Coordinates of C-alpha atoms in Angstrom, one line a residue:
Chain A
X1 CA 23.9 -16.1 19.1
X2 CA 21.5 -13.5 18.0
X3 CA 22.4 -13.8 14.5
X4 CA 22.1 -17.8 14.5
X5 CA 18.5 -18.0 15.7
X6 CA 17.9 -15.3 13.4
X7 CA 19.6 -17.3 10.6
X8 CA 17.5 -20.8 12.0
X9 CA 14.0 -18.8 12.1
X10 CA 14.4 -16.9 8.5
X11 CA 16.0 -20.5 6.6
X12 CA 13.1 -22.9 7.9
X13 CA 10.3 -20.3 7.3
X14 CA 12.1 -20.1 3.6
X15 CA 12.1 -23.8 3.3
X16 CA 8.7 -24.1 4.2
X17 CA 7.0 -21.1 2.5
X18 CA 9.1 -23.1 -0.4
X19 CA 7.3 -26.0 -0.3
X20 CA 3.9 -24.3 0.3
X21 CA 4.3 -22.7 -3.3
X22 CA 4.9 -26.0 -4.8
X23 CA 2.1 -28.4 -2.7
X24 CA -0.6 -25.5 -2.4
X25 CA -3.3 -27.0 -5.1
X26 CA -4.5 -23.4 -5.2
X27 CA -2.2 -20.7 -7.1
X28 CA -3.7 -17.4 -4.3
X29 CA -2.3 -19.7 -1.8
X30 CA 1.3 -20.5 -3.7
X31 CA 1.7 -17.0 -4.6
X32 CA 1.3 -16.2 -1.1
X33 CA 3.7 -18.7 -0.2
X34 CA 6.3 -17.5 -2.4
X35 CA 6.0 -14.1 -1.0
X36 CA 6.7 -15.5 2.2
X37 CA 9.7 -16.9 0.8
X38 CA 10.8 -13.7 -0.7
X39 CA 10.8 -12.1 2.7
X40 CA 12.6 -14.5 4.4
X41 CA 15.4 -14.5 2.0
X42 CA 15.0 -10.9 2.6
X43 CA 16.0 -11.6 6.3
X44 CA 19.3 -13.9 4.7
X45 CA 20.7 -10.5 3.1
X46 CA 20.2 -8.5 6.0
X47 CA 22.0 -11.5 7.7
X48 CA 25.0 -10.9 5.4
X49 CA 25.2 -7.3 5.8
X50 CA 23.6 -6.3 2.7
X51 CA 20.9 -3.7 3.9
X52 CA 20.3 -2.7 0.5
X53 CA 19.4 -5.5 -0.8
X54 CA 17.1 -6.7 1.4
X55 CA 14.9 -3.4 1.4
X56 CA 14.6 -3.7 -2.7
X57 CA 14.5 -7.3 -2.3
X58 CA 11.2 -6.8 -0.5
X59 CA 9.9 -3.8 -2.7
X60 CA 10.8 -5.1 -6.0
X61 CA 10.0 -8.7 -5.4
X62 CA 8.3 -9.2 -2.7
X63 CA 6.4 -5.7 -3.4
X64 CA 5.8 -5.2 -7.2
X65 CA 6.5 -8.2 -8.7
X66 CA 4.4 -10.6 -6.7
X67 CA 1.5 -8.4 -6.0
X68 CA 0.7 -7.8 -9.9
X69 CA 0.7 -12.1 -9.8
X70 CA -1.6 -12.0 -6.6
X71 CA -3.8 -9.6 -8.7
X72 CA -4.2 -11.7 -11.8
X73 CA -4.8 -14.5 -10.1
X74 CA -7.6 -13.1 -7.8
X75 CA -9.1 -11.8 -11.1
X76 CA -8.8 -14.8 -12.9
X77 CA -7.9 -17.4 -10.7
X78 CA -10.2 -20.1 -9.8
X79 CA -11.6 -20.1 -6.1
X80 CA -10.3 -22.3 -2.8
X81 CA -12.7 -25.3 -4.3
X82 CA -11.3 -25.8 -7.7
X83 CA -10.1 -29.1 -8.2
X84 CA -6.2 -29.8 -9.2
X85 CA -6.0 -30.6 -13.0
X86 CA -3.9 -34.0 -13.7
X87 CA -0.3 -32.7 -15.6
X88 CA 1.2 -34.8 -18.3
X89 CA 3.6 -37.4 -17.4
X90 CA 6.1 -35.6 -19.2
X91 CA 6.0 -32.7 -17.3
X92 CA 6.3 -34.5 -14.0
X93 CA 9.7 -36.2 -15.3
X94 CA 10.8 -33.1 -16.6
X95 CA 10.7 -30.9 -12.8
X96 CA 12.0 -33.7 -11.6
X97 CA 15.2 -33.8 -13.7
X98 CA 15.2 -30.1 -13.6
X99 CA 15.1 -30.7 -9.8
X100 CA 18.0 -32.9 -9.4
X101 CA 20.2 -30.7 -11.1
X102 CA 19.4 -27.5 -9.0
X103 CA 20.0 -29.9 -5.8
X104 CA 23.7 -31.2 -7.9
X105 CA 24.8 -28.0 -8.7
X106 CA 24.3 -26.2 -5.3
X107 CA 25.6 -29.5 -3.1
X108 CA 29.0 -28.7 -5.6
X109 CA 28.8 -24.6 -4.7
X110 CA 28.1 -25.6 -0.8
X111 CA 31.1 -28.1 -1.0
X112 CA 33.5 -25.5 -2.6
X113 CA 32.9 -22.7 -0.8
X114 CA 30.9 -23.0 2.4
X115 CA 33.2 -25.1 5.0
X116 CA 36.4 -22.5 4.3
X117 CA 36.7 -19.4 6.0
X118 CA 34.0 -16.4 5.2
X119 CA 34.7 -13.8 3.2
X120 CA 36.3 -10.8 4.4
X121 CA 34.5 -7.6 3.4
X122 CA 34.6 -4.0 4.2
X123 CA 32.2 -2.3 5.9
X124 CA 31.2 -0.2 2.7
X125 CA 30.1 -3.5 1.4
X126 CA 26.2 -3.8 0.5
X127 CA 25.8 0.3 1.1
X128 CA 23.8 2.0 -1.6
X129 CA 27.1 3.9 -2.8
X130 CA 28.9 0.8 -3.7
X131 CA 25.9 -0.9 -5.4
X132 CA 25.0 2.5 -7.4
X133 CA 28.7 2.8 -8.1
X134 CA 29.1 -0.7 -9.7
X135 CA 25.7 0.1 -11.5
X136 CA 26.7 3.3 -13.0
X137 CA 29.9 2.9 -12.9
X138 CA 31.5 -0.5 -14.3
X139 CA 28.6 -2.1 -15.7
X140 CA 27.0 0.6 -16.7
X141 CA 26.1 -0.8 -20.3
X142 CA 24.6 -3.8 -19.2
X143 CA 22.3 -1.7 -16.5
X144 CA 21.5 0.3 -18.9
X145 CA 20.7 -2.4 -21.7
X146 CA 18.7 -4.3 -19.2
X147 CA 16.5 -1.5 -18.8
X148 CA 15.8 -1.2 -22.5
X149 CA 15.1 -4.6 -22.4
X150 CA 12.2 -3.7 -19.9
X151 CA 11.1 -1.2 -22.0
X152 CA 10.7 -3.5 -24.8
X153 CA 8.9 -6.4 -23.1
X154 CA 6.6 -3.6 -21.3
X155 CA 5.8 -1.9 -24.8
X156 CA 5.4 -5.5 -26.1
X157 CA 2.9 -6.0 -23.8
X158 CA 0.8 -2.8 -23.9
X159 CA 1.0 -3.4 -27.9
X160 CA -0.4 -7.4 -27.3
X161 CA -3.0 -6.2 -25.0
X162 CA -4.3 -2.8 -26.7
X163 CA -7.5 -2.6 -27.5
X164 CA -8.1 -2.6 -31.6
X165 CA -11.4 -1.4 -32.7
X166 CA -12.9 -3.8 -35.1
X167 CA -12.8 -2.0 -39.1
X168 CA -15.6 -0.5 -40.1
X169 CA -17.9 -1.8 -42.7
X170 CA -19.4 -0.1 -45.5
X171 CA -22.4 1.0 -45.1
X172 CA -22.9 -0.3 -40.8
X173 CA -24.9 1.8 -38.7
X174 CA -23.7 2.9 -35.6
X175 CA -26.4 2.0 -32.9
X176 CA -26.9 5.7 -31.8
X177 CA -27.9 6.4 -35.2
X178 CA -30.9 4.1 -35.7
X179 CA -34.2 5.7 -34.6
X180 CA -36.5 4.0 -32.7
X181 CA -40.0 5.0 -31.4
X182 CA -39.5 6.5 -28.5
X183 CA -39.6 3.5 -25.7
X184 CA -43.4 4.6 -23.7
X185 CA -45.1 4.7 -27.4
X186 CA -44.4 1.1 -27.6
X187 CA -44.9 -0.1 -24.5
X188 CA -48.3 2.0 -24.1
X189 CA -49.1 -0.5 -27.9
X190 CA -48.2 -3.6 -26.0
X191 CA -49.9 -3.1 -22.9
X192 CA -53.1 -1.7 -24.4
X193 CA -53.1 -4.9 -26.6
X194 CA -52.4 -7.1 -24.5
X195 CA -54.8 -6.3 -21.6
X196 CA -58.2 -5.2 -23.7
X197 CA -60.9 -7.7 -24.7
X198 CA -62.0 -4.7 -26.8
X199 CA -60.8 -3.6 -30.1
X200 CA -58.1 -1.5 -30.1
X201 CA -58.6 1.2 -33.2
X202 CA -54.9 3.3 -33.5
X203 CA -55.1 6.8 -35.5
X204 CA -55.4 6.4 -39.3
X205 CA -56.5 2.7 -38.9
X206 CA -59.9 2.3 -41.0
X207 CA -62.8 0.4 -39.6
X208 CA -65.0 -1.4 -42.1
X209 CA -68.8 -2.5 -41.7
X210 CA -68.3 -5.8 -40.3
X211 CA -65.9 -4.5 -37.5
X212 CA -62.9 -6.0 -38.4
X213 CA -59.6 -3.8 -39.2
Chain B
X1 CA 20.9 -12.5 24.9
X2 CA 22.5 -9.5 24.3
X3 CA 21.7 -6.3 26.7
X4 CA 20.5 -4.6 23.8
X5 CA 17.4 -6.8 22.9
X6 CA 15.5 -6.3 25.5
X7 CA 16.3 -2.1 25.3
X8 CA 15.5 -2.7 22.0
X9 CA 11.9 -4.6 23.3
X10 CA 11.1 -2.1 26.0
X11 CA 11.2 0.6 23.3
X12 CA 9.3 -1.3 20.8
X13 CA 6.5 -2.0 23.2
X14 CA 6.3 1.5 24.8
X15 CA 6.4 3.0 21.0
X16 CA 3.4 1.0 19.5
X17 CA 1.1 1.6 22.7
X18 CA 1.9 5.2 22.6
X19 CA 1.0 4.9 18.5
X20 CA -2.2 3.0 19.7
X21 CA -3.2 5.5 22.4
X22 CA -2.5 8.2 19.8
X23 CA -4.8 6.6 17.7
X24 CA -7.4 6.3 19.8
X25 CA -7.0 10.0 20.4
X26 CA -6.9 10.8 17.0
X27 CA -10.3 8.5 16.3
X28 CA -11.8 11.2 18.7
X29 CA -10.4 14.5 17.6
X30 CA -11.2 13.6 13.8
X31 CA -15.1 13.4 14.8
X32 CA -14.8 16.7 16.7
X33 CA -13.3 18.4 14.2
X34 CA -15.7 17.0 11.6
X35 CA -18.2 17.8 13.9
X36 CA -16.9 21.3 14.0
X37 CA -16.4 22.0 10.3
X38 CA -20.1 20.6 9.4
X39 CA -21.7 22.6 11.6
X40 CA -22.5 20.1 14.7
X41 CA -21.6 19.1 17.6
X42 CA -20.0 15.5 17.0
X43 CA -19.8 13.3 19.4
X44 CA -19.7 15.0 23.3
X45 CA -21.7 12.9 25.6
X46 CA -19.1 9.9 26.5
X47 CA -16.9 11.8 29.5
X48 CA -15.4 15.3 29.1
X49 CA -16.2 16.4 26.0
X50 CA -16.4 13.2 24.9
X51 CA -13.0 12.4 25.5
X52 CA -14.1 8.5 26.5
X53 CA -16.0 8.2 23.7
X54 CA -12.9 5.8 21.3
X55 CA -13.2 3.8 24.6
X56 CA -17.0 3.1 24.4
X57 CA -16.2 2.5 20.8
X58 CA -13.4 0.1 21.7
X59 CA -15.9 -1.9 24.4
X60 CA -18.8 -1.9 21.4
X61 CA -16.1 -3.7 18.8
X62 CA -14.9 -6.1 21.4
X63 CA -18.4 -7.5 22.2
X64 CA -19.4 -7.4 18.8
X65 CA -20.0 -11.6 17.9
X66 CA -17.0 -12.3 16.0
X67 CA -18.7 -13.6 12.3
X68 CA -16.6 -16.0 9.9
X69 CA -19.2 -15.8 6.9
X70 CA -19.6 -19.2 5.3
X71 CA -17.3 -19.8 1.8
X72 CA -14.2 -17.6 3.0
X73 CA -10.4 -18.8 3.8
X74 CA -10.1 -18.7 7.6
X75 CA -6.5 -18.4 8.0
X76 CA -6.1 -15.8 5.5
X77 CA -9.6 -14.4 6.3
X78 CA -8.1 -13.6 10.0
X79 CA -4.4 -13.0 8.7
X80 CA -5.4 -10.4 6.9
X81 CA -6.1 -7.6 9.2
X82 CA -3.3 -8.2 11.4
X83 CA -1.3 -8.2 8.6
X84 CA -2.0 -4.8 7.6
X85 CA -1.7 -3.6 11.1
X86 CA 1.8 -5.1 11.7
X87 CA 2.6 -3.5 8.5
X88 CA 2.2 0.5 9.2
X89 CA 3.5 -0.4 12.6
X90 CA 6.4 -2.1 12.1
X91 CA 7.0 1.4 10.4
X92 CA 7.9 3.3 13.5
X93 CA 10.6 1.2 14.1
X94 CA 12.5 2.9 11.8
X95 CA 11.2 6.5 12.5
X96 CA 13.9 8.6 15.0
X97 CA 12.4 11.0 17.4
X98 CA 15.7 12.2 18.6
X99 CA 19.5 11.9 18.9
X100 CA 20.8 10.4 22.2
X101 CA 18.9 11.4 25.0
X102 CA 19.6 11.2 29.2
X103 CA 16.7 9.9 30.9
X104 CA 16.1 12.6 33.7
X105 CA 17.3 12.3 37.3
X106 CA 19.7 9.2 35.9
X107 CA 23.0 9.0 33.7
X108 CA 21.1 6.7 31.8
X109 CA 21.7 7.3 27.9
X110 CA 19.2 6.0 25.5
X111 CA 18.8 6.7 21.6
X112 CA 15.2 8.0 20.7
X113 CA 15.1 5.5 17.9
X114 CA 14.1 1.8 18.0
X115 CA 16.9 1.4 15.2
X116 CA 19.1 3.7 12.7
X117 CA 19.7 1.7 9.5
X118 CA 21.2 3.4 6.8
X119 CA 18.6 2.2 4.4
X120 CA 16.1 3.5 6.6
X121 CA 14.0 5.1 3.7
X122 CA 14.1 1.7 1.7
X123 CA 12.6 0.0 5.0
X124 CA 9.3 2.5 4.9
X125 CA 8.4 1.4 1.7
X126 CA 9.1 -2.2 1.8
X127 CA 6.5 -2.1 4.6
X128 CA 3.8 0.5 2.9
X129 CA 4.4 -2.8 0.0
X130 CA 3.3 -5.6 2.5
X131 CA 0.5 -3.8 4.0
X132 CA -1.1 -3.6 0.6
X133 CA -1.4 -7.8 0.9
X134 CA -3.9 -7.2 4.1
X135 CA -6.1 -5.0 1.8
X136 CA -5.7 -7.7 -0.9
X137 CA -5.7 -10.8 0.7
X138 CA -9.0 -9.7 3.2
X139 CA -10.7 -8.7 -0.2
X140 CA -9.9 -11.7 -1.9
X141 CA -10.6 -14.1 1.0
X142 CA -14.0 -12.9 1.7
X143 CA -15.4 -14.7 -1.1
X144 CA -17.5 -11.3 -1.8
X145 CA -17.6 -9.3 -4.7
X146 CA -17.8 -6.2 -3.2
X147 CA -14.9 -6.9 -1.2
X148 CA -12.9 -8.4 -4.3
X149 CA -14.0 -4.9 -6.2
X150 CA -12.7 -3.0 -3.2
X151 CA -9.4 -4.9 -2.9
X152 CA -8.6 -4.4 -6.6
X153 CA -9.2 -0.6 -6.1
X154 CA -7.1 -0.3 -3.4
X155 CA -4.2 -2.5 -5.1
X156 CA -4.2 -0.6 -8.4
X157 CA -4.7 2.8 -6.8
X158 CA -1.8 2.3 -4.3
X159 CA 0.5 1.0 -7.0
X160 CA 0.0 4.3 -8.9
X161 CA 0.8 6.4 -6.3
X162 CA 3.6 4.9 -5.1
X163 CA 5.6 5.5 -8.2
X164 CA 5.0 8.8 -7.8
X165 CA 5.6 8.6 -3.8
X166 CA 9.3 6.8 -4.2
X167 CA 10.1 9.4 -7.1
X168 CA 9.1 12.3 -5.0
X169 CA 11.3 11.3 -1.9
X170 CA 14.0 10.6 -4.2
X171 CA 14.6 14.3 -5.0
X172 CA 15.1 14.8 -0.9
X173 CA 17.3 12.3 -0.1
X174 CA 19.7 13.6 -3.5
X175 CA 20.0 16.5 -1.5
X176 CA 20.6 14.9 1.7
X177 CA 23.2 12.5 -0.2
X178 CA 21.6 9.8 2.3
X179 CA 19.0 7.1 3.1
X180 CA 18.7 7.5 6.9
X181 CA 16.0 9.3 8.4
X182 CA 18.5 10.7 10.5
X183 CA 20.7 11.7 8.0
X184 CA 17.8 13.6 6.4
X185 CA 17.1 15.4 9.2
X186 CA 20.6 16.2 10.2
X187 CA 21.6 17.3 6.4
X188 CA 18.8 20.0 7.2
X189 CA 20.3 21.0 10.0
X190 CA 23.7 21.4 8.7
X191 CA 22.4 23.1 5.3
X192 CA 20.2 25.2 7.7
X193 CA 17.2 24.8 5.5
X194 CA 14.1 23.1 5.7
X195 CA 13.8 20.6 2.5
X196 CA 9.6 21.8 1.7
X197 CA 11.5 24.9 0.2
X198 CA 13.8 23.7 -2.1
X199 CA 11.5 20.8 -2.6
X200 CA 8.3 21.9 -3.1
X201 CA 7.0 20.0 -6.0
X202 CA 8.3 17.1 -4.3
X203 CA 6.6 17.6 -1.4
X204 CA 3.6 18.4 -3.2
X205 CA 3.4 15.5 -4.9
X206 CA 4.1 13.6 -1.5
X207 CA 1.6 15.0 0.8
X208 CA -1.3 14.1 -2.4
X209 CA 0.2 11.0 -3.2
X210 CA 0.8 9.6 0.4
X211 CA -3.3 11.1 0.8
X212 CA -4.0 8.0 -1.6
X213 CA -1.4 5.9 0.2
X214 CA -3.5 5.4 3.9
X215 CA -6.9 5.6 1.4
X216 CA -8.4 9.0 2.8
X217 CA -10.8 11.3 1.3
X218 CA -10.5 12.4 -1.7
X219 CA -9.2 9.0 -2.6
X220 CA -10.9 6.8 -0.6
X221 CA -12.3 4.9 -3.4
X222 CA -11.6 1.1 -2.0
X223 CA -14.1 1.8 0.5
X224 CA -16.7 4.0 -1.5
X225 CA -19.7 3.1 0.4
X226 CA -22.1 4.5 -1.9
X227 CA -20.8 2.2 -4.5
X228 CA -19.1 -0.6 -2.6
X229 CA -20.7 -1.2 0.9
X230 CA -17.4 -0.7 2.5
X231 CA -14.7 -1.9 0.3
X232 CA -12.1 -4.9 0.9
X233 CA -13.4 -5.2 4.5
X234 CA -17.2 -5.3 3.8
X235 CA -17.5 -8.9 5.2
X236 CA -15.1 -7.7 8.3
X237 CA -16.8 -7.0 11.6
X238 CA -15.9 -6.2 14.9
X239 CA -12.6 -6.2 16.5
X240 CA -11.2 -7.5 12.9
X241 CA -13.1 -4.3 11.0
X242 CA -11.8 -2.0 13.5
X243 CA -7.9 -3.3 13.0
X244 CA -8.2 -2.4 9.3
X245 CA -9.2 1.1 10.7
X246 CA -6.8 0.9 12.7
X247 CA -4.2 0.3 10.3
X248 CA -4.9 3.0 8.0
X249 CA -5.0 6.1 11.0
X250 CA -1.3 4.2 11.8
X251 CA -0.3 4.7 8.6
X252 CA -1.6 8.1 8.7
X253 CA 0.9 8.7 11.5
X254 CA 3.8 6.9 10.0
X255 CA 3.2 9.0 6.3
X256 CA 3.2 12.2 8.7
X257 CA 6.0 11.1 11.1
X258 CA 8.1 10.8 7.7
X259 CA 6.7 14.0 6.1
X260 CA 8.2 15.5 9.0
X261 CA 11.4 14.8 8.6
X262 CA 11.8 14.4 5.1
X263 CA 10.4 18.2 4.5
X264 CA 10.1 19.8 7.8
X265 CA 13.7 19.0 9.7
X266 CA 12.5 16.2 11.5
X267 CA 13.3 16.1 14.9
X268 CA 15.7 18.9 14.4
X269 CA 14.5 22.4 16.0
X270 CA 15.6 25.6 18.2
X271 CA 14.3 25.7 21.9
X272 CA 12.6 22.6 22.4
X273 CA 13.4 18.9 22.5
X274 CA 13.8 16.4 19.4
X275 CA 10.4 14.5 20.4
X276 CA 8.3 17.5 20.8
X277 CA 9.1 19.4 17.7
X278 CA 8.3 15.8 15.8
X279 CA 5.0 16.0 17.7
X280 CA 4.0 19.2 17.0
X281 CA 5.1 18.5 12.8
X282 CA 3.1 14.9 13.1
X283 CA 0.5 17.4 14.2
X284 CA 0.2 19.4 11.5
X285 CA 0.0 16.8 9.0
X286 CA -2.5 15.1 10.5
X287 CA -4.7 18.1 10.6
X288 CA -4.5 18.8 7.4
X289 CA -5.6 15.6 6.3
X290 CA -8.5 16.3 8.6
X291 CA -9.5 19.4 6.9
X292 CA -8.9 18.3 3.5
X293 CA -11.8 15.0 4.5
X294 CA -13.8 17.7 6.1
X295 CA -13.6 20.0 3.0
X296 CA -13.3 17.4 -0.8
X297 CA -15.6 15.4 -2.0
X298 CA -14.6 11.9 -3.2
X299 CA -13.4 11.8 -7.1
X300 CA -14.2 9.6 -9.6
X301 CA -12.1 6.3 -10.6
X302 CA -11.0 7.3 -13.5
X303 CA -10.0 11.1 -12.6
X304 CA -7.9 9.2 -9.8
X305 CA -5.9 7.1 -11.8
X306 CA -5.4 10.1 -14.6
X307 CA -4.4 12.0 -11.8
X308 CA -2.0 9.6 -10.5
X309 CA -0.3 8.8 -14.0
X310 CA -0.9 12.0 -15.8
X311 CA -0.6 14.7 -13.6
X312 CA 1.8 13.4 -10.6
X313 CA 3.9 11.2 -11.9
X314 CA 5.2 14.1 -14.8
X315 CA 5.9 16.6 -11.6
X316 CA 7.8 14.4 -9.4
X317 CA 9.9 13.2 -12.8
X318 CA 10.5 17.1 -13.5
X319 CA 11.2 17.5 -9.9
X320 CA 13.8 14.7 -10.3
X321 CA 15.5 15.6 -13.2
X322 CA 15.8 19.7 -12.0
X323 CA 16.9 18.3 -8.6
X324 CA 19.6 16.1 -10.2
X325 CA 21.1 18.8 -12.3
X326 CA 21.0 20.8 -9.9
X327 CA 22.8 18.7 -7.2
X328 CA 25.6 17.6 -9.7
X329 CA 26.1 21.5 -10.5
X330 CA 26.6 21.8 -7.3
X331 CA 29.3 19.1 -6.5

């Protein structure tokens, strides 16, 4: 009983935190959305006994993953104002198809499998020993080659983004080496031109008879 | 509904009031001891050495006018707070403060635990991740700069540090070949040893990193008022400034409450009962973040990230890696 309303609650808020990432015009609020989602299939694994999962379900995805999109788009992202941009035709057509396959090919795994009995499972199932001993243990290679695959793309992205400083020309001067009068000498020139009526004579100017410079 | 539930409610509810009513306590003896360690009185006139004074503070927020500033979200404006509040509590339900335990004058049995899962570990940090989205999404809603600046801080610097947070638990729960904060503090019992020995550099690391996790002095940079106003909640007032308070003392508690039994044997103790000992340990974790606030000034942005990456992250990896050989000498 328990278990069913939880099941009810943690389903519709996934279906509708769904749909908020896809009909929220602005991305803050479909990122937010798909957080929710996160979470509630969060609440799903802990349904099917797999604690484990659900915990790094939340940290990784719901945690890491989403806050380093939440944290681009608040940088970057356009405020609560912006207007929706028109797509392409194309693209339309193309979610759509993409769409109807997703809804195909799960309406074939629901028929299969979900009106026969459930799966039996022990209770060890979903603990961290069995996950870390299939992870370490069987498919050890492919944990560990996914990883280097992380590496990669996260090396591959420091190298995109790190800074280069622009080559040197020949001959350029730095701007700490050009040397400028120091900044009240000139400003004390200015001003005293600007406000006098009367002549203004600097050191090592000569004056001639008829008073002009 | 099952018997259980509402057991399971009743403890809840009694468990985050007495958390609330800590904190208000705590709001109190944090001015004192400031007060104290500055050289003044702090603040003494509100009842009995100003005992009532968080409750003149809590009547002030309450009547405060409760401001929506003009371009912000609304629903995430007001989410936001309660977000991060729900967050460090929903902590404690995870946190044991005993074994089974008779309720006096009855046979009645209870466990001192809201819930025991074996993934109990996992479930603290899953939370400390949501409650960075209140800091976040009040930042980013308030349509401020200051606030956005403050949010970003606090999402970068928590990130950092809890890399180096998850890695320096890790080397614990390898010795305690478990997740559950019970387990933890029962593998202490059994190997007779409190964990801060053998895991010093661990909990080293911990105690500085989970400093920078609830955003105290020295690393309260999202809310450096001389630069930022006050951070992600600079356009907060009132009730909804005080929950973001509120939420970082909680989490305060929860980082102690799981310092506790992670390095210090938990609930687990000669002489006196399970809940007590945990008090006395939350105690002493909490004080000392008192006295460090009283005692470092703030450090710069850049020092606290080097920190974080350069300095904290290399010992709790070496603490790892000596741990782990260690362990599977042993075995």
């Amino acid at each position: 009983m328990t278990y069913d309303i939880v099941f009810v609650v943690a389903s519709a808020l996934a279906i509708i935190s769904a749909l908020g990432v896809i009909l929220s015009g602005n991305p803050f609020h479909s990122a937010l959305a798909l957080i929710g989602n996160l979470v509630a299939l969060a609440a799903l694994y802990l349904l099917l006994q797999s604690d484990f999962l659900a915990a790094a379900q939340v940290i990784v995805y719901a945690g890491a993953v989403m806050i380093m999109f939440l944290f681009v788009i608040a940088y970057l992202g356009g405020r609560a104002t912006e207007p929706v941009r028109a797509r392409p035709w194309w693209q339309t057509l193309a979610a759509l198809a993409a769409a109807v396959a997703v809804v195909v090919e799960v309406g074939f795994a629901i028929e299969e499998q979900a009106f026969g009995d459930g799966a039996s499972v022990s209770e060890a199932f979903g603990a961290p020993q069995a996950i870390a001993a299939s992870f370490l243990g069987r498919y050890v290679l492919t944990f560990e080659a996914t990883s280097v695959l992380l590496l990669i793309a996260a090396v591959g992205g420091v190298t995109l983004a790190a800074h280069r400083p622009a080559p040197r020309e020949e001959g350029a001067v730095s701007a700490f080496e050009i040397e400028r009068p120091a900044p009240e000498v000139s400003l004390q020139a200015e001003v005293v031109d600007a406000l006098t009526r009367f002549d203004v004579v600097r050191a090592g100017q000569v004056r001639d008879e008829d008073g002009e410079t | 509904m099952p018997d259980g539930f509402i057991l399971t409610f009743v403890k809840a509810f009694v468990l985050a009031n007495l958390v609330m009513g800590v904190f208000a306590f705590l709001t109190w003896l944090e001015r004192r001891l400031l007060g104290r360690f500055q050289v003044r009185l702090g603040p003494n006139r509100v009842g009995p050495f100003g005992l009532l004074q968080p409750i003149a503070d809590l009547v002030k927020l309450i009547r405060k006018e409760s401001i929506l500033p003009e371009g912000i979200s609304p629903v995430l404006y007001i989410a936001a707070p309660a977000l991060s509040l729900f967050a460090s509590l929903a902590v404690f339900a995870v946190i044991p403060f005993g074994e089974e335990a008779t309720i006096p004058g009855t046979d009645w049995k209870i466990f001192l635990f809201i819930s025991n899962p074996s993934v109990a570990l996992l479930v603290v940090f899953a939370l400390g991740s949501i409650s960075f989205y209140g800091f976040l999404v009040g930042g980013w809603s308030s349509s401020s700069k200051y606030s956005l600046y403050g949010s970003m801080r606090a999402v970068s610097q928590l990130i950092s540090y809890e890399v180096s947070l998850a890695l320096a638990v890790i080397g614990v729960v390898m010795m305690a070949q478990s997740l559950s904060l019970t387990g933890i503090a029962e593998a202490q019992d059994r190997d007779g040893l409190w964990y801060i020995i053998p895991q010093f550099l661990g909990f080293v690391v911990y105690v500085v990193a989970s400093t920078a996790e609830v955003s105290r002095i020295p690393f309260d940079l999202p809310e450096a008022e001389g630069e930022l106003v006050a951070g992600y909640h600079t356009e907060y007032g009132g009730m909804r400034f005080a929950m973001f308070q509120n939420a970082e003392y909680v989490a305060l508690i929860a980082f102690s409450a799981v310092a506790s039994i992670l390095f210090f044997g938990g609930y687990e103790g000669p002489w006196l009962p399970g809940p007590l000992w945990m008090l006395i340990k939350m105690t002493f974790f909490i004080l000392i973040a008192m006295w460090v606030r009283a005692t470092l000034p703030r450090i710069r942005y850049d020092k606290l990230m080097s920190i974080g990456w350069k300095v904290l992250l290399p010992a709790a990896t070496l603490n790892l890696l000596v741990t782990s050989a260690i362990v599977a000498w042993r075995a």
